[in-house]
Coordinates of C-alpha atoms and ligand atoms in Angstrom, one line a residue:
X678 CA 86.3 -78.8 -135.0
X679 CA 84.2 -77.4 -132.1
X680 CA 82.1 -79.9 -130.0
X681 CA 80.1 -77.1 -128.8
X682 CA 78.3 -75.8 -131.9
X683 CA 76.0 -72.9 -129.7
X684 CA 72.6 -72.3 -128.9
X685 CA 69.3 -73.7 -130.6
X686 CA 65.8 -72.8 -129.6
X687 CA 63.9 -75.7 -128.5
X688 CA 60.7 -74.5 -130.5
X689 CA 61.6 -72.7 -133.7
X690 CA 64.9 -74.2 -134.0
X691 CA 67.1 -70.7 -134.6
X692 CA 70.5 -71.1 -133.8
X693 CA 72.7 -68.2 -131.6
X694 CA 76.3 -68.2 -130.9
X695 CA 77.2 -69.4 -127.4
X696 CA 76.8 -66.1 -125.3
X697 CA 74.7 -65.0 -122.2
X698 CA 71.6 -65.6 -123.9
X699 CA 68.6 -67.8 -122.6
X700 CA 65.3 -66.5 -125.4
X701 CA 64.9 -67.0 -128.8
X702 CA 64.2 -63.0 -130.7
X703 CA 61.6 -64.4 -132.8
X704 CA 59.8 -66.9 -131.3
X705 CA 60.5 -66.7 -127.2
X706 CA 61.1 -70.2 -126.8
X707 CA 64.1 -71.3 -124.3
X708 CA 67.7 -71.9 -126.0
X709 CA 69.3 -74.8 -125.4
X710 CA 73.1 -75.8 -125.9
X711 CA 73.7 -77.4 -128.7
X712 CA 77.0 -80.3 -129.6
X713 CA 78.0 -81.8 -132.4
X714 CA 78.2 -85.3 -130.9
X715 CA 80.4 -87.1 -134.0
X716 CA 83.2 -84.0 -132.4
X717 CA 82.3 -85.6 -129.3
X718 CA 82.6 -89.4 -130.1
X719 CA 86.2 -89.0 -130.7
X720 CA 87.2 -87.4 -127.7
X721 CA 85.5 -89.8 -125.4
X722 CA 85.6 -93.0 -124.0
X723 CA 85.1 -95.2 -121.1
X724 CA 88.5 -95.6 -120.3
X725 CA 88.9 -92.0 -120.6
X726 CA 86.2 -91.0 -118.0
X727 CA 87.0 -93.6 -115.4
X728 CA 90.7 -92.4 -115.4
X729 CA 89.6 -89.2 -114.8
X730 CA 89.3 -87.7 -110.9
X731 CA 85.7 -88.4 -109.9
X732 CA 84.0 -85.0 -109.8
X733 CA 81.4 -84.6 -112.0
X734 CA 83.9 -82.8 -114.5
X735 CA 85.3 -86.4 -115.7
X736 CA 82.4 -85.6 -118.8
X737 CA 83.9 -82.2 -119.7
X738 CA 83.5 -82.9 -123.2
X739 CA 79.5 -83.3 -122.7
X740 CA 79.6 -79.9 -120.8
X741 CA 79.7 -76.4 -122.2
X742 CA 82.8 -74.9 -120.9
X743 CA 85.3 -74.1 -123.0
X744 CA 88.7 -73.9 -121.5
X745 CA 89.2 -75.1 -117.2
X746 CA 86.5 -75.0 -115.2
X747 CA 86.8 -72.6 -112.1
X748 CA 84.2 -74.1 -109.7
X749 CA 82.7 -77.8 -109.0
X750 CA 86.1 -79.3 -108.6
X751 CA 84.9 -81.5 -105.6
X752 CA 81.4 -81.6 -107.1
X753 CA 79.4 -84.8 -108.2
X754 CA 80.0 -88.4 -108.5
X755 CA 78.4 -89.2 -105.3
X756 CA 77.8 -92.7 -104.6
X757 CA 74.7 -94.6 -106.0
X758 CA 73.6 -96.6 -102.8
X759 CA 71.9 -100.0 -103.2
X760 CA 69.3 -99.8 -101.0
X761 CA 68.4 -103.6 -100.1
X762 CA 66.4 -102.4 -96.5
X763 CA 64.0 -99.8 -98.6
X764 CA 63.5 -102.6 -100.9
X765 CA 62.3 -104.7 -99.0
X766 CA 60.2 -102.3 -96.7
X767 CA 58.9 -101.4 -100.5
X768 CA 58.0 -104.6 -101.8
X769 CA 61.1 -104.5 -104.8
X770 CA 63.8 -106.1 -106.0
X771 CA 66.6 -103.8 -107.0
X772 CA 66.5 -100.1 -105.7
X773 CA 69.4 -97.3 -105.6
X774 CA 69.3 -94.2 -104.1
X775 CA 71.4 -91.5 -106.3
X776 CA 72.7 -89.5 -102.9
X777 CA 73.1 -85.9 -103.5
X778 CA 72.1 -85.3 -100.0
X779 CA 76.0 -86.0 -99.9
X780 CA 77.2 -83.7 -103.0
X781 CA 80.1 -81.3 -102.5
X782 CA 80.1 -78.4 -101.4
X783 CA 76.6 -77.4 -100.0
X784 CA 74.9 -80.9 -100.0
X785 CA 72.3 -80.4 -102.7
X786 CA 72.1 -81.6 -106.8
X787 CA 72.3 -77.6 -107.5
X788 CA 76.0 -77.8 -106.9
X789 CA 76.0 -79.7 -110.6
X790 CA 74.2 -76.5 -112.2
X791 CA 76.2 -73.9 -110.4
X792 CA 79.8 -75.6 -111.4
X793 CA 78.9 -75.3 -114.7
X794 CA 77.3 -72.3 -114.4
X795 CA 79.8 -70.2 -112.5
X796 CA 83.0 -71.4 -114.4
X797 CA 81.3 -70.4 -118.0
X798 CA 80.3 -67.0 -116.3
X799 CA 84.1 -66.8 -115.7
X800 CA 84.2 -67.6 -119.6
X801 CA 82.2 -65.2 -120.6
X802 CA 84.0 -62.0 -118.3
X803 CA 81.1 -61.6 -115.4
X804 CA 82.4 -60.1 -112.2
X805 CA 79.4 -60.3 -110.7
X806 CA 76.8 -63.4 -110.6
X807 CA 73.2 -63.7 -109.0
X808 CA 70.4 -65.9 -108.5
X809 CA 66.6 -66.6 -108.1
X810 CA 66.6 -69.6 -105.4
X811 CA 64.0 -71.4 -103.7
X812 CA 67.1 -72.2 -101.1
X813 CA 69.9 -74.9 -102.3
X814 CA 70.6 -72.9 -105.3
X815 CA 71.1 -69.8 -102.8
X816 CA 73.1 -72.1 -100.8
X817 CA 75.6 -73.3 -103.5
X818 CA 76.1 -70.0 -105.5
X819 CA 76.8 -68.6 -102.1
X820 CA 79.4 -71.1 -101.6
X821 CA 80.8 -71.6 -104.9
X822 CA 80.9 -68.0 -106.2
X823 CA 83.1 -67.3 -103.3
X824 CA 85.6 -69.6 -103.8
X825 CA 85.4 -68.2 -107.7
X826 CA 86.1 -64.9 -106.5
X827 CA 83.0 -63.4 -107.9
X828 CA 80.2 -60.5 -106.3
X829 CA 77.3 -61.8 -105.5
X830 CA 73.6 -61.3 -104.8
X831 CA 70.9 -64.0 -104.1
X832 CA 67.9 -63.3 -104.0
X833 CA 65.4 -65.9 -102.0
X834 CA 61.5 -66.0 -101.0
X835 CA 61.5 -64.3 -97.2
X836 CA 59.9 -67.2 -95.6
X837 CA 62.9 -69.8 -96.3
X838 CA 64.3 -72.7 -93.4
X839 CA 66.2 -71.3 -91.2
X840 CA 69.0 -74.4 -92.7
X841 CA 68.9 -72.5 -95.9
X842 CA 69.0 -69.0 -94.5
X843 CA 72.3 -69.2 -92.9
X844 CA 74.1 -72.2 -95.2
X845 CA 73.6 -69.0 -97.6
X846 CA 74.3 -66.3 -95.3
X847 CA 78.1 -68.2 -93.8
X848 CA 79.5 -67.4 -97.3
X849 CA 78.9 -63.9 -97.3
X850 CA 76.6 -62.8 -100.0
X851 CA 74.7 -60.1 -100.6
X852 CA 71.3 -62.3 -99.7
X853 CA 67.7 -60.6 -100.5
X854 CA 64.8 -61.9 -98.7
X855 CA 61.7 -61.0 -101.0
X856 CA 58.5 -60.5 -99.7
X857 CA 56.8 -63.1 -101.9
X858 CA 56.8 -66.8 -102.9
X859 CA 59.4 -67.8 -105.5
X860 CA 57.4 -67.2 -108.5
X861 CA 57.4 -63.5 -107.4
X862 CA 61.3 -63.9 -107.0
X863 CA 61.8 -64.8 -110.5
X864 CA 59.6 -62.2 -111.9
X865 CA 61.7 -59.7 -109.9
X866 CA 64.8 -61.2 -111.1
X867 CA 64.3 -61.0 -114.8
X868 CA 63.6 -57.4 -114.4
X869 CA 67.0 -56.9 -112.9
X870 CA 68.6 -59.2 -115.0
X871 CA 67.7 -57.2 -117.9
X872 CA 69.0 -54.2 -116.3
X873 CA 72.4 -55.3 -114.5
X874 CA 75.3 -56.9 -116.6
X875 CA 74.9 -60.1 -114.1
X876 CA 75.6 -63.7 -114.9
X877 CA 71.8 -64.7 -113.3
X878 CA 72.6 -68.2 -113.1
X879 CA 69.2 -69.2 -113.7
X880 CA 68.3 -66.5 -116.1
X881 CA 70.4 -65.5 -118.6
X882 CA 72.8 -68.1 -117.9
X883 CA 70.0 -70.6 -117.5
X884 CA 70.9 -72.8 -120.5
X885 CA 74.5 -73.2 -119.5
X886 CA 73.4 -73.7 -116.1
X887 CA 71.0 -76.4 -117.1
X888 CA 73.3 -78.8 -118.4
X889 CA 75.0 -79.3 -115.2
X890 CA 72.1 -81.6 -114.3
X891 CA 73.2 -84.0 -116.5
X892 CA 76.2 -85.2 -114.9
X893 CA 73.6 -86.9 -112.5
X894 CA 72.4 -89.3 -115.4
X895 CA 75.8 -90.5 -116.3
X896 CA 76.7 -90.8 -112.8
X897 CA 74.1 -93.2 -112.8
X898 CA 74.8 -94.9 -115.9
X899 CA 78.5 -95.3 -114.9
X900 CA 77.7 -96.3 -111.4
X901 CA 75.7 -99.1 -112.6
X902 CA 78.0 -100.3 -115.0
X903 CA 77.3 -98.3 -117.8
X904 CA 73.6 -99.3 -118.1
X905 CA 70.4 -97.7 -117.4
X906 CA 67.5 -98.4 -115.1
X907 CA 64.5 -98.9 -116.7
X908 CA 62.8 -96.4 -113.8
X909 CA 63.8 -93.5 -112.3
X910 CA 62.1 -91.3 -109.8
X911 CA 62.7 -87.6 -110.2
X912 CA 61.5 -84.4 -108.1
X913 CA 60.5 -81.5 -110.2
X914 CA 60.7 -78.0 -109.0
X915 CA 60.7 -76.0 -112.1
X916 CA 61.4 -79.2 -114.2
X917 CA 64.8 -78.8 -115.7
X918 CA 66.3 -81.9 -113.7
X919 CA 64.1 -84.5 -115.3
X920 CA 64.5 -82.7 -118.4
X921 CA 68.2 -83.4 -118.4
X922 CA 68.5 -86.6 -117.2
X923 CA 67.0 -87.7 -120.2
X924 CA 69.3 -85.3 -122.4
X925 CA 71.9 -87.8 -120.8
X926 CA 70.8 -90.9 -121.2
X927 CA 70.3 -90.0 -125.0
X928 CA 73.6 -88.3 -125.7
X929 CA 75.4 -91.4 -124.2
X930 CA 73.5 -93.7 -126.2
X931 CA 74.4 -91.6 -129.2
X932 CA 77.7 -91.6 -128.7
X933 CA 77.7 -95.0 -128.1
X934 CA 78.8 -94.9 -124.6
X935 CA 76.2 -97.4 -123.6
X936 CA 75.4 -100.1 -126.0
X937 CA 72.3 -101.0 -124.2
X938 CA 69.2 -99.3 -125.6
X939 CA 67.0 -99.4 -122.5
X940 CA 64.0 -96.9 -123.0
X941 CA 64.0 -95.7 -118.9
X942 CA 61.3 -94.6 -117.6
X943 CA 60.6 -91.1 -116.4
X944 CA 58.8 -90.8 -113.0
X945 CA 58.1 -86.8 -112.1
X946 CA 57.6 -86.7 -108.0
X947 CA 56.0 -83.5 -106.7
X948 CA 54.5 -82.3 -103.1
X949 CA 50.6 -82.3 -103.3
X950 CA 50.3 -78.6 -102.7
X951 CA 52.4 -77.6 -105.8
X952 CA 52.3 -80.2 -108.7
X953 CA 51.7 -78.3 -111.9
X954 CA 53.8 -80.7 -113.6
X955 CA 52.3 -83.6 -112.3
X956 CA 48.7 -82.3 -113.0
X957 CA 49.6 -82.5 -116.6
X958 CA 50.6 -85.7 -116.6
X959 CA 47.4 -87.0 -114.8
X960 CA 45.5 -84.9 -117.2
X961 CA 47.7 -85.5 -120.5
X962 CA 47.6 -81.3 -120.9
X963 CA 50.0 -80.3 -122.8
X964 CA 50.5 -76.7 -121.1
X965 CA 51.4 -75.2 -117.9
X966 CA 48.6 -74.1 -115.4
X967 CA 50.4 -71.8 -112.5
X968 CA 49.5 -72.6 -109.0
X969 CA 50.4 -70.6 -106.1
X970 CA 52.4 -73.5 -103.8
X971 CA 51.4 -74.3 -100.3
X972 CA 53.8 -77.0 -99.2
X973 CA 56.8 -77.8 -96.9
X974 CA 58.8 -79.1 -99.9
X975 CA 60.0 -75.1 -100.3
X976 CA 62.6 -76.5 -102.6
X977 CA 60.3 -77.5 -105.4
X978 CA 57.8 -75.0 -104.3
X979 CA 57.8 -74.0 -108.2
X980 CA 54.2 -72.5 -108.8
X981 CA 55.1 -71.3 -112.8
X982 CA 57.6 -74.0 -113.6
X983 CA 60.1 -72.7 -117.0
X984 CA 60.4 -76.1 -117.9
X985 CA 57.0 -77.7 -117.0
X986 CA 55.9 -78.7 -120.6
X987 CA 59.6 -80.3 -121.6
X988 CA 59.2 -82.3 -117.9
X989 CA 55.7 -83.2 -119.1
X990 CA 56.9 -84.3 -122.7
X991 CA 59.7 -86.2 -121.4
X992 CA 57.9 -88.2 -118.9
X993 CA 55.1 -88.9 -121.5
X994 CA 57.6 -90.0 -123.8
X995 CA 59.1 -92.5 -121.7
X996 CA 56.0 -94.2 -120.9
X997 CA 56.3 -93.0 -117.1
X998 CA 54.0 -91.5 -114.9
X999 CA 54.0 -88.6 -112.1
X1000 CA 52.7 -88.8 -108.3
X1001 CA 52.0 -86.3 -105.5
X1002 CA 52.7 -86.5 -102.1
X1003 CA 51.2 -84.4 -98.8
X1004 CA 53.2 -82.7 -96.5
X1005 CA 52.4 -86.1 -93.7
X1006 CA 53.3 -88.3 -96.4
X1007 CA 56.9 -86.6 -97.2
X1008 CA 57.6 -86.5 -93.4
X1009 CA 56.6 -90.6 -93.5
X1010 CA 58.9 -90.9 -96.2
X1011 CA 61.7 -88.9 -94.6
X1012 CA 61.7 -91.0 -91.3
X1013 CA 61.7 -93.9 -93.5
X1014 CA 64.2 -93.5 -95.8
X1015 CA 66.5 -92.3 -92.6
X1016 CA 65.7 -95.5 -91.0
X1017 CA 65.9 -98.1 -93.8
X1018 CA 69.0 -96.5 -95.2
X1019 CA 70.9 -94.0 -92.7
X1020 CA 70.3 -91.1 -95.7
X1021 CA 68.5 -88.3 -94.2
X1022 CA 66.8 -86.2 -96.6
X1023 CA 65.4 -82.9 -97.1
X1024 CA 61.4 -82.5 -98.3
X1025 CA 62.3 -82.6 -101.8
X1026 CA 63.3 -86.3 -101.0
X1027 CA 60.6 -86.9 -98.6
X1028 CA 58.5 -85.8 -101.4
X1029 CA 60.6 -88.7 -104.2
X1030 CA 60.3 -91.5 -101.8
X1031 CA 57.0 -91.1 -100.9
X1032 CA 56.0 -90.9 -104.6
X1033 CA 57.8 -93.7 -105.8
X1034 CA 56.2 -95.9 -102.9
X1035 CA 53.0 -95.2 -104.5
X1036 CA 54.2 -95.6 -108.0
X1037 CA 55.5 -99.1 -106.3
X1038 CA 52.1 -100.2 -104.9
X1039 CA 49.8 -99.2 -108.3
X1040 CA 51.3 -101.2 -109.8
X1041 CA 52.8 -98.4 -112.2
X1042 CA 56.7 -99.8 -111.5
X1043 CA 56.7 -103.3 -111.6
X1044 CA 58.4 -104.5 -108.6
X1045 CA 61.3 -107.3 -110.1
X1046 CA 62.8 -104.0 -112.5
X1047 CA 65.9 -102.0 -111.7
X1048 CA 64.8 -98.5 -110.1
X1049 CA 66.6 -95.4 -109.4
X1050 CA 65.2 -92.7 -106.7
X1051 CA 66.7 -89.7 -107.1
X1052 CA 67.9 -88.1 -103.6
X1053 CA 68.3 -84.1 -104.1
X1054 CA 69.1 -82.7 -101.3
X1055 CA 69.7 -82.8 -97.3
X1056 CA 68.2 -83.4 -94.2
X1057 CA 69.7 -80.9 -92.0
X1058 CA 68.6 -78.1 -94.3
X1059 CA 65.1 -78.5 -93.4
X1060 CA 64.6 -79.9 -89.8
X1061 CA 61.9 -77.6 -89.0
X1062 CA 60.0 -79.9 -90.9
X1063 CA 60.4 -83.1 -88.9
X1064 CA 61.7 -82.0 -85.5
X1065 CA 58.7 -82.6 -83.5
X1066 CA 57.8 -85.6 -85.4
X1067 CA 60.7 -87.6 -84.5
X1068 CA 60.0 -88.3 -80.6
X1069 CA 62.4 -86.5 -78.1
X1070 CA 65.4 -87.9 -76.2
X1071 CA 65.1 -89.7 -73.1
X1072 CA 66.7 -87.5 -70.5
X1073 CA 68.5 -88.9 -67.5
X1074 CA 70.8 -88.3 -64.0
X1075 CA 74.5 -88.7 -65.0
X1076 CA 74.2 -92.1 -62.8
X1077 CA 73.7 -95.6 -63.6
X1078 CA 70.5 -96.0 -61.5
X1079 CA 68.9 -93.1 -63.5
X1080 CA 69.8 -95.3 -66.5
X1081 CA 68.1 -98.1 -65.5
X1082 CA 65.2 -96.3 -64.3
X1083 CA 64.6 -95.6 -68.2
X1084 CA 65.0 -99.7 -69.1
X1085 CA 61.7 -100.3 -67.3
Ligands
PLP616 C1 66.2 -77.5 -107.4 C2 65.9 -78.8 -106.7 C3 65.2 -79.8 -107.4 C4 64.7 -79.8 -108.8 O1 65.0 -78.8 -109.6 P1 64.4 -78.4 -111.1 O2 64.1 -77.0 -111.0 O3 63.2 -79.3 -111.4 O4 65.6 -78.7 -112.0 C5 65.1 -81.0 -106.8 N1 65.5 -81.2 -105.5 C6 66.0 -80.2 -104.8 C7 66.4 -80.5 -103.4 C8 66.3 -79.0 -105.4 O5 66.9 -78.0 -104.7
ZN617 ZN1 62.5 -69.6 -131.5

């Protein structure tokens, strides 16, 4: 018996076979993996995973890849940091930090998608692989594809950090700087996916690619002793990572992986000058309404996001919430998580602490309740974005006197 039964679409329900396919013919809705999770229950357990090597391919058999995977072998399972100092400075009493400012190889949560992605691509006979980025994505295919021994292009909005430039360009790609935001990118990039035989990681690889994200949930789960936190904090770019996280926690619990039925909540974090996910929330709309972004989060500068209305129904499911943050406020949140915790983050985590503060102080997560914050990516990446916000070093004469001269 297979555990991987093939696609589904997530609106009308057709089933495909498992090939490079990411629309349903009839309906257009996005396809989705699909398991048969009684094939899964027996090839699974606890003692199984922990005796596995910890990269995020000790759940294989909740992953879509058939045979070995060819990428992501140092990827995932990075540590879940109790953060006492934060919690304190926040007003809580138990708070972790999910640190994929630290994942393996390109220090962002996108190495999870590309591992997966990249070793079915191998699956399914590509040579050649490409992607739409709005930068860690560029950086990790970059990386990850090379190792795989597979062409590829990248294709990026022109105005990226410089951090996210050249922790693409080291690998060797062949990276393409569009003249446009990321929105733009991804238009461009369906057109040549539906022209080139490419594995588009985020196109027509997308579902495959998707599932990736939730190794991060049972990361989590595992890390805190198989059990959930009742809150999570999420950023949101195009809305697939808070889409899976859930997937997670739900296939565990059906598998009976965690015996605890905690109903988590879903917190979706976004900057304030590109939140069409969070703008549903607040409004309880049930559809997307594009916005052009204008924010130094870049990362989740998402203005048309593909999964916006499964991000929305998963939050409002959950009973969570969603919260903005502007471009002072991340930088705040940067230089705070930095010095309460020694992580430092990238915007897209400036943007998740800032937003679960203010969750924290409405009164929306109770303060004596387990909370995750989900850390995506790293600080050096993005330093244009802090650098003169930090103070500058205190320059002196290579003599003692000079020294003391500062202590004054
Ligand atoms: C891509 C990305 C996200 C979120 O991505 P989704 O498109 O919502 O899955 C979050 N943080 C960082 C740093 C990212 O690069
Ligand atoms: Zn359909």
């Amino acid at each position: 018996m297979n555990r991987i039964k093939g696609l589904r679409c997530r609106e009308c329900g057709r089933e495909y076979p498992k090939e490079p396919l990411h629309v349903c013919e009839f309906c257009f809705g996005p396809l989705e993996v699909e398991y048969d999770y009684e094939v899964i229950k027996k090839l699974i357990s606890r003692e199984k995973i922990t005796s596995y090597p910890t990269n995020l391919w000790r759940y294989k058999e909740l992953l879509p890849v058939d045979g070995e995977p060819v990428s992501g072998l140092t990827s995932g399972f990075t540590p879940l940091i109790q953060a006492t100092n934060l919690a304190k400075r926040l007003g809580v009493e138990e708070l972790y930090l999910k640190d994929d400012s630290t994942n393996h190889p390109t220090l962002s949560f996108k190495d999870r998608v590309v591992a997966v992605a990249l070793s079915k691509a191998k699956e399914f006979g590509f040579d050649t692989v490409a992607c739409a980025s709005t930068g860690n994505l560029a950086n990790s295919v970059s990386a990850q594809a090379a190792v795989a021994n597979f062409k590829r292009y990248i294709f990026i909005p022109a105005d990226l950090e410089m951090g996210k430039v050249i922790g693409s360009l080291i690998y060797a790609p062949n990276l393409v700087a569009v003249k446009g935001n990321y929105d733009q990118v991804n238009r461009l990039c369906s057109e040549i996916a539906a022209k080139y035989n490419w594995a588009f990681v985020n196109i027509n690889i997308r579902p495959f690619y998707a599932e990736g994200s939730k190794t991060m949930a049972y990361e989590i789960a595992e890390q805190l002793g198989w059990r959930l936190p009742k809150h999570i904090v999420v950023p949101a770019a195009g809305g697939s990572l808070i889409t899976k996280i859930h997937k997670g926690w739900e296939e565990l619990k059906k598998i009976g992986l965690i015996s605890d039925q905690t109903e988590s909540k879903l917190y979706v974090a976004q900057a304030e000058g590109c939140c069409p996910i969070v703008s549903m929330v607040k409004e309880n709309r049930n559809f997307v309404k594009p916005v052009i972004p204008k924010t130094i989060a870049k990362s989740l500068a998402i203005g048309n996001p593909a999964d916006g209305y499964y991000a929305y129904s998963v939050v409002k499911e959950s009973g969570g919430f969603g919260e903005v943050a502007t471009d002072d406020e991340i930088v705040e949140a940067i230089k705070l998580l930095a010095e309460t915790e020694g992580v430092f983050t990238e915007t897209a985590g400036g943007v998740t602490v800032a937003c679960a503060k203010k969750l924290i102080e409405q009164g929306r997560i109770p303060r004596n309740e387990p909370i995750v914050i989900c850390i995506t990516g790293n600080g050096l990446k993005t330093q244009e974005a802090v650098a003169d916000k930090i103070g500058e070093p205190i320059i002196i004469e290579p003599h003692l006197a000079s020294f003391e001269e500062t202590m004054k």
